[in-house]
CSV table of C-alpha atoms and ligand atoms in Angstrom, one decimal:
chain,number,residue,atom,x,y,z
A,575,MET,CA,159.9,106.7,26.5
A,576,LEU,CA,158.8,104.5,23.3
A,577,ALA,CA,155.3,104.5,24.4
A,578,MET,CA,155.2,108.0,23.7
A,579,ALA,CA,157.6,108.0,20.8
A,580,SER,CA,157.1,110.0,17.7
A,581,VAL,CA,156.0,108.7,14.1
A,582,GLU,CA,159.5,109.2,13.1
A,583,GLU,CA,161.1,107.3,16.0
A,584,LEU,CA,158.5,104.2,15.6
A,585,TRP,CA,159.2,104.1,11.9
A,586,ALA,CA,163.0,104.0,12.4
A,587,LYS,CA,162.5,101.1,14.9
A,588,LEU,CA,160.6,99.3,12.2
A,589,ASP,CA,162.6,100.1,9.4
A,590,GLY,CA,165.7,98.9,11.1
A,591,ALA,CA,164.1,95.4,12.1
A,592,ALA,CA,165.2,93.3,9.3
A,593,ASP,CA,163.9,90.1,10.8
A,594,CYS,CA,160.4,91.5,11.6
A,595,LYS,CA,157.7,89.5,10.0
A,596,SER,CA,154.6,91.2,10.7
A,597,LEU,CA,152.1,92.4,8.3
A,598,LEU,CA,152.9,96.0,9.2
A,599,LYS,CA,156.5,95.6,8.3
A,600,ASN,CA,155.5,94.1,5.0
A,601,ASN,CA,153.0,96.6,3.9
A,602,LEU,CA,154.3,100.0,5.3
A,603,THR,CA,156.6,100.8,2.6
A,604,LYS,CA,158.8,103.9,2.7
A,605,GLU,CA,156.5,105.6,0.2
A,606,ARG,CA,153.3,104.8,2.1
A,607,TYR,CA,155.0,105.9,5.4
A,608,GLU,CA,155.9,109.3,3.8
A,609,ALA,CA,152.5,110.0,2.4
A,610,LEU,CA,150.7,108.9,5.7
A,611,LYS,CA,152.9,109.9,8.5
A,612,ASP,CA,151.4,113.7,8.8
A,613,LYS,CA,147.8,112.7,8.3
A,614,LYS,CA,145.1,112.9,10.9
A,615,THR,CA,141.6,111.4,11.1
A,616,LYS,CA,138.6,113.3,12.1
A,617,PHE,CA,138.9,112.0,15.6
A,618,GLY,CA,142.4,113.4,15.8
A,619,GLY,CA,144.1,109.9,15.2
A,620,THR,CA,147.5,109.5,13.6
A,621,LEU,CA,149.8,107.0,12.0
A,622,ALA,CA,151.7,106.6,15.1
A,623,ASP,CA,148.5,105.7,17.0
A,624,CYS,CA,147.9,102.8,14.6
A,625,ILE,CA,151.3,101.4,14.4
A,626,ARG,CA,152.7,101.9,18.0
A,627,SER,CA,152.1,98.4,19.2
A,628,GLY,CA,153.5,96.9,16.1
A,629,CYS,CA,156.6,98.9,16.3
A,630,LEU,CA,157.0,98.2,20.1
A,631,ASN,CA,156.3,94.5,19.6
A,632,LEU,CA,158.4,93.5,16.6
A,633,ASP,CA,157.1,89.9,17.0
A,634,SER,CA,153.5,91.0,16.1
A,635,GLY,CA,151.6,89.0,13.6
A,636,VAL,CA,149.5,91.9,12.2
A,637,GLY,CA,151.2,94.9,14.0
A,638,ILE,CA,148.9,97.7,12.9
A,639,TYR,CA,145.4,98.8,14.7
A,640,ALA,CA,143.0,101.3,13.3
A,641,CYS,CA,143.1,104.2,15.8
A,642,ASP,CA,139.3,104.9,15.1
A,643,PRO,CA,136.7,104.1,12.4
A,644,ASP,CA,138.0,107.0,10.1
A,645,ALA,CA,141.4,105.3,10.0
A,646,TYR,CA,140.0,102.9,7.6
A,647,THR,CA,139.7,105.8,5.1
A,648,VAL,CA,142.6,108.0,6.1
A,649,PHE,CA,145.1,105.3,6.2
A,650,ALA,CA,143.4,103.0,3.7
A,651,ASP,CA,146.7,102.9,1.7
A,652,VAL,CA,148.5,100.7,4.3
A,653,LEU,CA,145.3,99.1,6.1
A,654,ASP,CA,143.8,97.9,3.0
A,655,ALA,CA,147.1,96.1,1.8
A,656,VAL,CA,147.2,94.4,5.4
A,657,ILE,CA,143.7,93.6,5.3
A,658,LYS,CA,144.1,91.7,1.9
A,659,GLU,CA,147.2,89.9,3.2
A,660,TYR,CA,145.8,88.9,6.4
A,661,HIS,CA,142.4,87.9,5.0
A,662,LYS,CA,143.8,86.5,1.7
A,663,VAL,CA,141.5,88.3,-0.4
A,664,PRO,CA,142.5,90.0,-3.7
A,665,GLU,CA,139.8,92.5,-3.5
A,666,LEU,CA,137.9,94.1,-0.6
A,667,LYS,CA,134.4,93.3,-1.6
A,668,HIS,CA,132.9,92.2,1.6
A,669,PRO,CA,129.1,91.4,1.1
A,670,GLU,CA,126.2,92.8,2.9
A,671,PRO,CA,125.5,91.2,6.4
A,672,GLU,CA,123.2,88.0,6.0
A,673,MET,CA,122.5,85.9,9.0
A,674,GLY,CA,120.5,83.2,7.1
A,675,ASP,CA,117.0,82.0,7.8
A,676,LEU,CA,116.8,81.3,11.6
A,677,ASP,CA,114.1,78.9,10.9
A,678,LYS,CA,115.9,77.0,8.2
A,679,LEU,CA,119.5,76.7,9.5
A,680,ASN,CA,121.7,74.2,7.9
A,681,PHE,CA,122.8,72.8,11.5
A,682,GLY,CA,121.7,71.7,14.8
A,683,ASP,CA,123.9,70.1,17.6
A,684,LEU,CA,127.2,69.2,16.2
A,685,ASP,CA,128.0,66.6,18.7
A,686,PRO,CA,124.5,65.1,20.1
A,687,SER,CA,126.6,62.3,21.9
A,688,GLY,CA,128.3,65.1,24.1
A,689,GLU,CA,131.5,63.2,24.1
A,690,TYR,CA,133.4,65.6,22.0
A,691,ILE,CA,132.3,69.2,22.2
A,692,VAL,CA,132.8,70.8,25.6
A,693,SER,CA,131.1,74.1,24.7
A,694,THR,CA,130.0,76.2,21.7
A,695,ARG,CA,130.3,80.2,21.4
A,696,VAL,CA,129.7,82.6,18.6
A,697,ARG,CA,130.7,86.2,18.9
A,698,VAL,CA,130.6,89.3,16.9
A,699,GLY,CA,132.5,92.6,17.4
A,700,ARG,CA,130.8,96.0,16.8
A,701,SER,CA,132.0,99.6,17.0
A,702,HIS,CA,130.0,102.6,17.8
A,703,ASP,CA,130.7,104.8,14.7
A,704,SER,CA,130.6,108.0,16.7
A,705,TYR,CA,133.6,107.2,19.0
A,706,GLY,CA,137.2,106.5,18.4
A,707,PHE,CA,139.1,103.3,19.3
A,708,PRO,CA,141.5,103.1,22.4
A,709,PRO,CA,144.4,105.2,21.0
A,710,VAL,CA,142.3,108.2,20.8
A,711,LEU,CA,139.6,107.7,23.3
A,712,THR,CA,139.5,109.9,26.3
A,713,LYS,CA,138.3,108.4,29.9
A,714,GLN,CA,135.3,110.6,29.6
A,715,GLU,CA,134.4,109.6,26.1
A,716,ARG,CA,134.8,105.8,27.3
A,717,LEU,CA,132.5,106.4,30.1
A,718,LYS,CA,129.9,108.2,28.0
A,719,MET,CA,130.1,105.3,25.5
A,720,GLU,CA,129.4,103.1,28.4
A,721,GLU,CA,126.3,104.7,29.3
A,722,ASP,CA,125.0,104.7,25.8
A,723,THR,CA,125.6,101.1,25.7
A,724,LYS,CA,123.9,100.4,28.9
A,725,ALA,CA,121.0,102.3,27.7
A,726,ALA,CA,120.8,99.7,24.8
A,727,PHE,CA,120.9,96.6,27.3
A,728,GLU,CA,117.7,97.8,28.5
A,729,LYS,CA,115.8,96.6,25.4
A,730,PHE,CA,116.9,93.1,25.9
A,731,SER,CA,114.1,91.0,26.9
A,732,GLY,CA,113.0,87.3,27.2
A,733,GLU,CA,115.8,85.2,27.6
A,734,LEU,CA,118.4,88.0,26.8
A,735,ALA,CA,117.3,90.1,29.6
A,736,GLY,CA,120.0,90.5,32.4
A,737,LYS,CA,122.3,92.9,34.2
A,738,TYR,CA,125.4,95.0,33.4
A,739,PHE,CA,128.5,94.6,35.8
A,740,PRO,CA,131.1,97.3,35.5
A,741,LEU,CA,134.6,95.9,36.2
A,742,GLU,CA,135.3,99.0,38.4
A,743,GLY,CA,134.4,98.0,41.8
A,744,MET,CA,134.4,94.2,40.9
A,745,SER,CA,136.2,92.1,43.6
A,746,LYS,CA,139.4,90.5,42.4
A,747,GLU,CA,138.0,87.1,43.4
A,748,ASP,CA,135.0,87.7,41.1
A,749,GLN,CA,137.1,88.8,38.2
A,750,LYS,CA,139.3,85.6,38.5
A,751,GLN,CA,136.3,83.3,38.7
A,752,MET,CA,134.6,84.8,35.7
A,753,THR,CA,137.8,84.5,33.5
A,754,GLU,CA,138.4,80.8,34.6
A,755,ASP,CA,134.8,80.2,33.5
A,756,HIS,CA,135.8,81.8,30.1
A,757,PHE,CA,133.2,84.5,30.6
A,758,LEU,CA,135.4,87.6,31.4
A,759,PHE,CA,138.3,89.3,29.6
A,760,LYS,CA,141.8,90.2,31.0
A,761,ASP,CA,144.3,93.0,30.8
A,762,ASP,CA,147.4,90.8,30.2
A,763,ASP,CA,148.0,91.2,26.2
A,764,ARG,CA,151.0,93.2,25.6
A,765,PHE,CA,150.0,93.9,22.0
A,766,LEU,CA,146.8,95.4,23.1
A,767,ARG,CA,148.3,97.1,25.8
A,768,ASP,CA,151.0,99.0,23.6
A,769,ALA,CA,148.1,99.8,21.4
A,770,GLY,CA,146.3,101.7,24.2
A,771,GLY,CA,143.9,98.8,24.7
A,772,TYR,CA,144.2,99.3,28.5
A,773,ASN,CA,144.4,103.0,28.9
A,774,ASP,CA,142.5,104.2,32.0
A,775,TRP,CA,141.9,100.5,33.0
A,776,CYS,CA,139.3,99.5,34.1
A,777,SER,CA,137.1,102.6,33.8
A,778,GLY,CA,134.3,102.3,31.2
A,779,ARG,CA,134.8,98.5,31.0
A,780,GLY,CA,132.2,95.9,32.0
A,781,ILE,CA,130.2,92.8,31.1
A,782,PHE,CA,126.5,92.2,30.7
A,783,PHE,CA,124.9,88.8,31.4
A,784,ASN,CA,121.5,87.5,30.7
A,785,THR,CA,120.0,85.6,33.5
A,786,ALA,CA,121.1,81.9,32.2
A,787,LYS,CA,124.7,83.2,31.7
A,788,ASN,CA,124.4,82.0,28.0
A,789,PHE,CA,124.6,85.6,26.3
A,790,LEU,CA,127.1,88.2,27.4
A,791,VAL,CA,128.4,91.4,26.1
A,792,TRP,CA,132.0,92.7,26.7
A,793,VAL,CA,131.9,96.4,26.9
A,794,ASN,CA,135.3,98.1,26.1
A,795,GLU,CA,137.7,95.0,26.1
A,796,GLU,CA,139.4,95.2,22.6
A,797,ASP,CA,136.4,96.4,20.8
A,798,HIS,CA,133.7,98.7,21.9
A,799,LEU,CA,131.4,95.8,22.1
A,800,ARG,CA,131.8,92.2,21.8
A,801,LEU,CA,128.4,90.2,21.8
A,802,ILE,CA,128.7,86.5,22.7
A,803,SER,CA,126.5,83.7,22.9
A,804,MET,CA,127.8,80.5,24.5
A,805,GLN,CA,126.7,77.3,26.2
A,806,LYS,CA,127.9,73.9,27.0
A,807,GLY,CA,127.7,71.3,24.4
A,808,GLY,CA,127.6,71.5,20.8
A,809,ASP,CA,124.1,73.1,19.9
A,810,LEU,CA,125.5,75.5,17.4
A,811,ALA,CA,121.9,76.5,16.2
A,812,ALA,CA,120.7,77.5,19.8
A,813,VAL,CA,124.0,79.6,20.1
A,814,TYR,CA,123.8,81.2,16.8
A,815,LYS,CA,120.0,82.0,16.9
A,816,ARG,CA,120.5,83.7,20.5
A,817,LEU,CA,123.3,85.8,19.0
A,818,VAL,CA,121.4,87.0,15.9
A,819,VAL,CA,118.3,88.1,17.9
A,820,ALA,CA,120.6,89.9,20.2
A,821,ILE,CA,122.5,91.7,17.3
A,822,ASN,CA,119.1,92.9,15.9
A,823,THR,CA,118.0,94.1,19.2
A,824,MET,CA,121.0,96.3,19.7
A,825,THR,CA,120.5,97.6,16.1
A,826,ALA,CA,116.9,98.3,16.7
A,827,SER,CA,117.8,100.2,19.9
A,828,GLY,CA,119.1,103.0,17.8
A,829,LEU,CA,122.9,102.4,18.1
A,830,SER,CA,124.8,103.0,15.0
A,831,PHE,CA,127.6,100.8,14.3
A,832,ALA,CA,130.8,101.4,12.4
A,833,LYS,CA,130.7,99.9,8.8
A,834,ARG,CA,132.4,100.7,5.5
A,835,ASP,CA,131.6,99.5,2.1
A,836,GLY,CA,133.7,96.5,0.8
A,837,LEU,CA,135.1,96.0,4.6
A,838,GLY,CA,131.9,95.4,6.6
A,839,TYR,CA,131.8,96.1,10.3
A,840,LEU,CA,134.9,97.9,11.5
A,841,THR,CA,137.0,96.9,14.4
A,842,PHE,CA,139.9,98.0,16.4
A,843,CYS,CA,142.1,95.2,14.8
A,844,PRO,CA,141.9,94.8,11.0
A,845,SER,CA,142.1,91.0,11.5
A,846,ASN,CA,138.5,91.1,12.9
A,847,LEU,CA,136.5,93.3,10.4
A,848,GLY,CA,134.0,92.1,7.9
A,849,THR,CA,131.6,89.8,9.6
A,850,ALA,CA,133.6,90.5,13.0
A,851,LEU,CA,132.4,87.0,13.8
A,852,ARG,CA,134.2,83.9,15.3
A,853,ALA,CA,132.4,80.7,15.8
A,854,SER,CA,134.0,78.3,18.0
A,855,VAL,CA,133.9,74.8,19.8
A,856,HIS,CA,136.1,73.8,22.5
A,857,MET,CA,136.6,70.2,21.4
A,858,LYS,CA,138.4,67.1,22.7
A,859,ILE,CA,140.6,66.1,19.7
A,860,PRO,CA,143.7,64.4,21.3
A,861,ASN,CA,144.4,62.2,18.4
A,862,LEU,CA,144.0,64.6,15.6
A,863,ALA,CA,146.0,67.0,17.7
A,864,ALA,CA,148.9,64.7,18.1
A,865,SER,CA,149.1,63.8,14.3
A,866,PRO,CA,151.6,65.5,12.2
A,867,GLU,CA,148.9,66.6,9.8
A,868,PHE,CA,146.9,68.6,12.2
A,869,LYS,CA,147.9,71.9,11.1
A,870,SER,CA,147.5,71.4,7.4
A,871,PHE,CA,144.1,69.7,8.0
A,872,CYS,CA,142.7,72.6,9.8
A,873,ASP,CA,144.3,74.9,7.2
A,874,ASN,CA,142.7,73.1,4.5
A,875,LEU,CA,139.1,73.6,6.3
A,876,ASN,CA,139.8,77.3,7.1
A,877,ILE,CA,139.8,76.3,10.6
A,878,GLN,CA,142.0,78.0,13.3
A,879,ALA,CA,143.1,76.0,16.3
A,880,ARG,CA,143.9,78.0,19.4
A,881,GLY,CA,144.4,76.8,23.1
A,882,ILE,CA,141.4,76.8,25.4
A,883,HIS,CA,142.2,80.2,27.3
A,884,GLY,CA,142.2,82.3,24.3
A,885,GLU,CA,144.4,83.2,21.5
A,886,HIS,CA,148.0,82.6,22.0
A,887,THR,CA,147.3,80.0,24.6
A,888,GLU,CA,148.1,76.5,25.0
A,889,SER,CA,145.6,73.4,24.7
A,890,VAL,CA,144.8,71.6,27.9
A,891,GLY,CA,144.2,67.8,27.9
A,892,GLY,CA,143.8,67.6,24.1
A,893,VAL,CA,140.9,70.1,24.1
A,894,TYR,CA,141.3,72.7,21.4
A,895,ASP,CA,139.3,76.0,20.4
A,896,LEU,CA,138.5,75.3,16.8
A,897,SER,CA,137.0,78.2,14.8
A,898,ASN,CA,136.2,80.0,11.4
A,899,LYS,CA,139.5,81.6,10.3
A,900,ARG,CA,137.8,83.7,7.7
A,901,ARG,CA,135.8,86.7,8.6
A,902,LEU,CA,136.0,88.9,5.5
A,903,GLY,CA,134.6,88.4,2.0
A,904,LEU,CA,131.7,85.9,3.1
A,905,THR,CA,128.6,86.3,4.9
A,906,GLU,CA,127.9,85.7,8.7
A,907,TYR,CA,126.0,82.7,7.8
A,908,GLN,CA,128.5,81.2,5.3
A,909,ALA,CA,131.4,81.9,8.1
A,910,VAL,CA,129.4,79.8,10.6
A,911,GLU,CA,128.7,77.1,8.0
A,912,GLU,CA,132.4,77.0,7.3
A,913,MET,CA,133.3,76.5,10.8
A,914,ARG,CA,130.4,73.8,11.0
A,915,VAL,CA,131.9,71.9,8.1
A,916,GLY,CA,135.4,72.2,9.3
A,917,VAL,CA,134.3,71.0,12.9
A,918,GLU,CA,132.6,68.0,11.5
A,919,ALA,CA,135.4,67.1,9.5
A,920,CYS,CA,137.7,67.4,12.5
A,921,LEU,CA,135.2,65.4,14.7
A,922,ALA,CA,135.2,62.6,11.9
A,923,LYS,CA,138.8,62.6,11.6
A,924,GLU,CA,139.3,62.3,15.4
A,925,LYS,CA,136.9,59.2,15.6
A,926,GLU,CA,138.9,57.6,12.8
A,927,LEU,CA,142.3,58.1,14.3
A,928,ALA,CA,141.0,56.8,17.7
A,929,ALA,CA,139.6,53.7,16.1
A,930,ALA,CA,142.8,53.1,14.1
A,931,LYS,CA,144.6,52.9,17.6
A,932,LYS,CA,142.3,50.1,18.8
B,1923,LIG,N1,133.9,77.6,22.2
B,1923,LIG,C1,134.2,78.1,23.5
B,1923,LIG,N2,133.6,77.5,24.5
B,1923,LIG,C2,134.0,78.0,25.8
B,1923,LIG,N3,134.8,79.2,26.0
B,1923,LIG,C3,135.3,79.9,24.7
B,1923,LIG,C4,135.0,79.0,23.5
B,1923,LIG,N4,135.8,80.0,22.6
B,1923,LIG,C5,136.4,80.8,23.3
B,1923,LIG,N5,136.2,80.8,24.6
B,1923,LIG,C6,136.7,81.5,25.5
B,1923,LIG,O1,136.5,83.1,25.2
B,1923,LIG,C7,137.5,83.9,25.8
B,1923,LIG,C8,138.1,84.7,24.9
B,1923,LIG,O2,138.7,84.1,23.9
B,1923,LIG,P1,139.7,84.6,22.7
B,1923,LIG,O3,140.3,85.9,23.2
B,1923,LIG,O4,140.4,83.4,22.1
B,1923,LIG,O5,138.6,85.1,21.4
B,1923,LIG,P2,137.7,86.2,21.2
B,1923,LIG,O6,136.7,86.6,22.3
B,1923,LIG,O7,136.8,85.4,20.0
B,1923,LIG,O8,138.6,87.3,20.5
B,1923,LIG,P3,139.8,87.3,19.5
B,1923,LIG,O9,139.6,86.7,18.4
B,1923,LIG,O10,139.8,88.7,19.3
B,1923,LIG,O11,141.1,86.8,20.6
B,1923,LIG,C9,138.5,82.8,26.4
B,1923,LIG,O12,138.3,82.7,27.8
B,1923,LIG,C10,138.3,81.6,25.8
B,1923,LIG,O13,138.6,80.3,26.5
């Protein structure tokens, strides 16, 4: 069974796949493979744990996950190369976290008319530095981690106060409704599945909500933690401030998050590390989206366009998920600013194209 394949079998599959275009394929040279194939992290993770998904799914974009925080040191030879290529940075010199002065943010509501932006969301990923990532995590460890996390939720007060809902025992109807409302995560990503992301599903997974349901935390989806602030409309300042207060509360509660000099916050997928921040709007841009320049327009602004049901989904009714593409090599505040500038440009272009049609 390939899910249990040895590192030699996985490598043979990757090496023989001439048309594979993943970053793993590009960067795991024979020399690197030979040097790394017998190494182990302090969590007991191996190269096979990192590359399994990318070898089973030769159509992967990235193709490599970190089996645990230590993988970024032990398998740095290949992971650093992948990180540089994915994030398009020549050097790994991520700055220290900087959220900006919350009293002097450069932005407010990006769409006061309320006509274009359906909703705004900013999320960060965080990993406990004392636990491995899904390929090496046991069920008991995941449950213990869930307990540590729940204890930190007790520190949320004011508008952040809320309740934790474990997935185990949640009805199918509730899960479906929460997913359709864009609140909850699913277990249907084959890349993540083959990386071990759904091992022992759904034990140790859950979701925390504040009372107003505009702040939530995903527990043990892809990352140990995803802190998410979201609301209807375009008030980026309100969404961002809420998130920063939540991050500071979690940190002050005594949790220690995995971080490495030059790489910032560590996440399961190397595509997310650094700020681990994705700021997005769901925005109506039917005219821009239909224009041939849509992709290059977004690329020039470092904006990523996704469908509205998450990565790898299609747009519905001309509504797109527009977010910052860069997460590494810039501060949190700069990442949000980059998204803000890009979204404003997309909005202006949409209006211009709509006016030209009249
Ligand atoms: N601005 C937004 N408004 C409402 N829902 C959003 C917004 N951005 C993302 N979502 C919803 O959040 C959920 C998760 O999306 P998705 O998986 O694409 O992003 P993510 O959580 O940032 O993680 P990743 O980048 O690792 O995929 C989906 O249901 C998506 O529709």
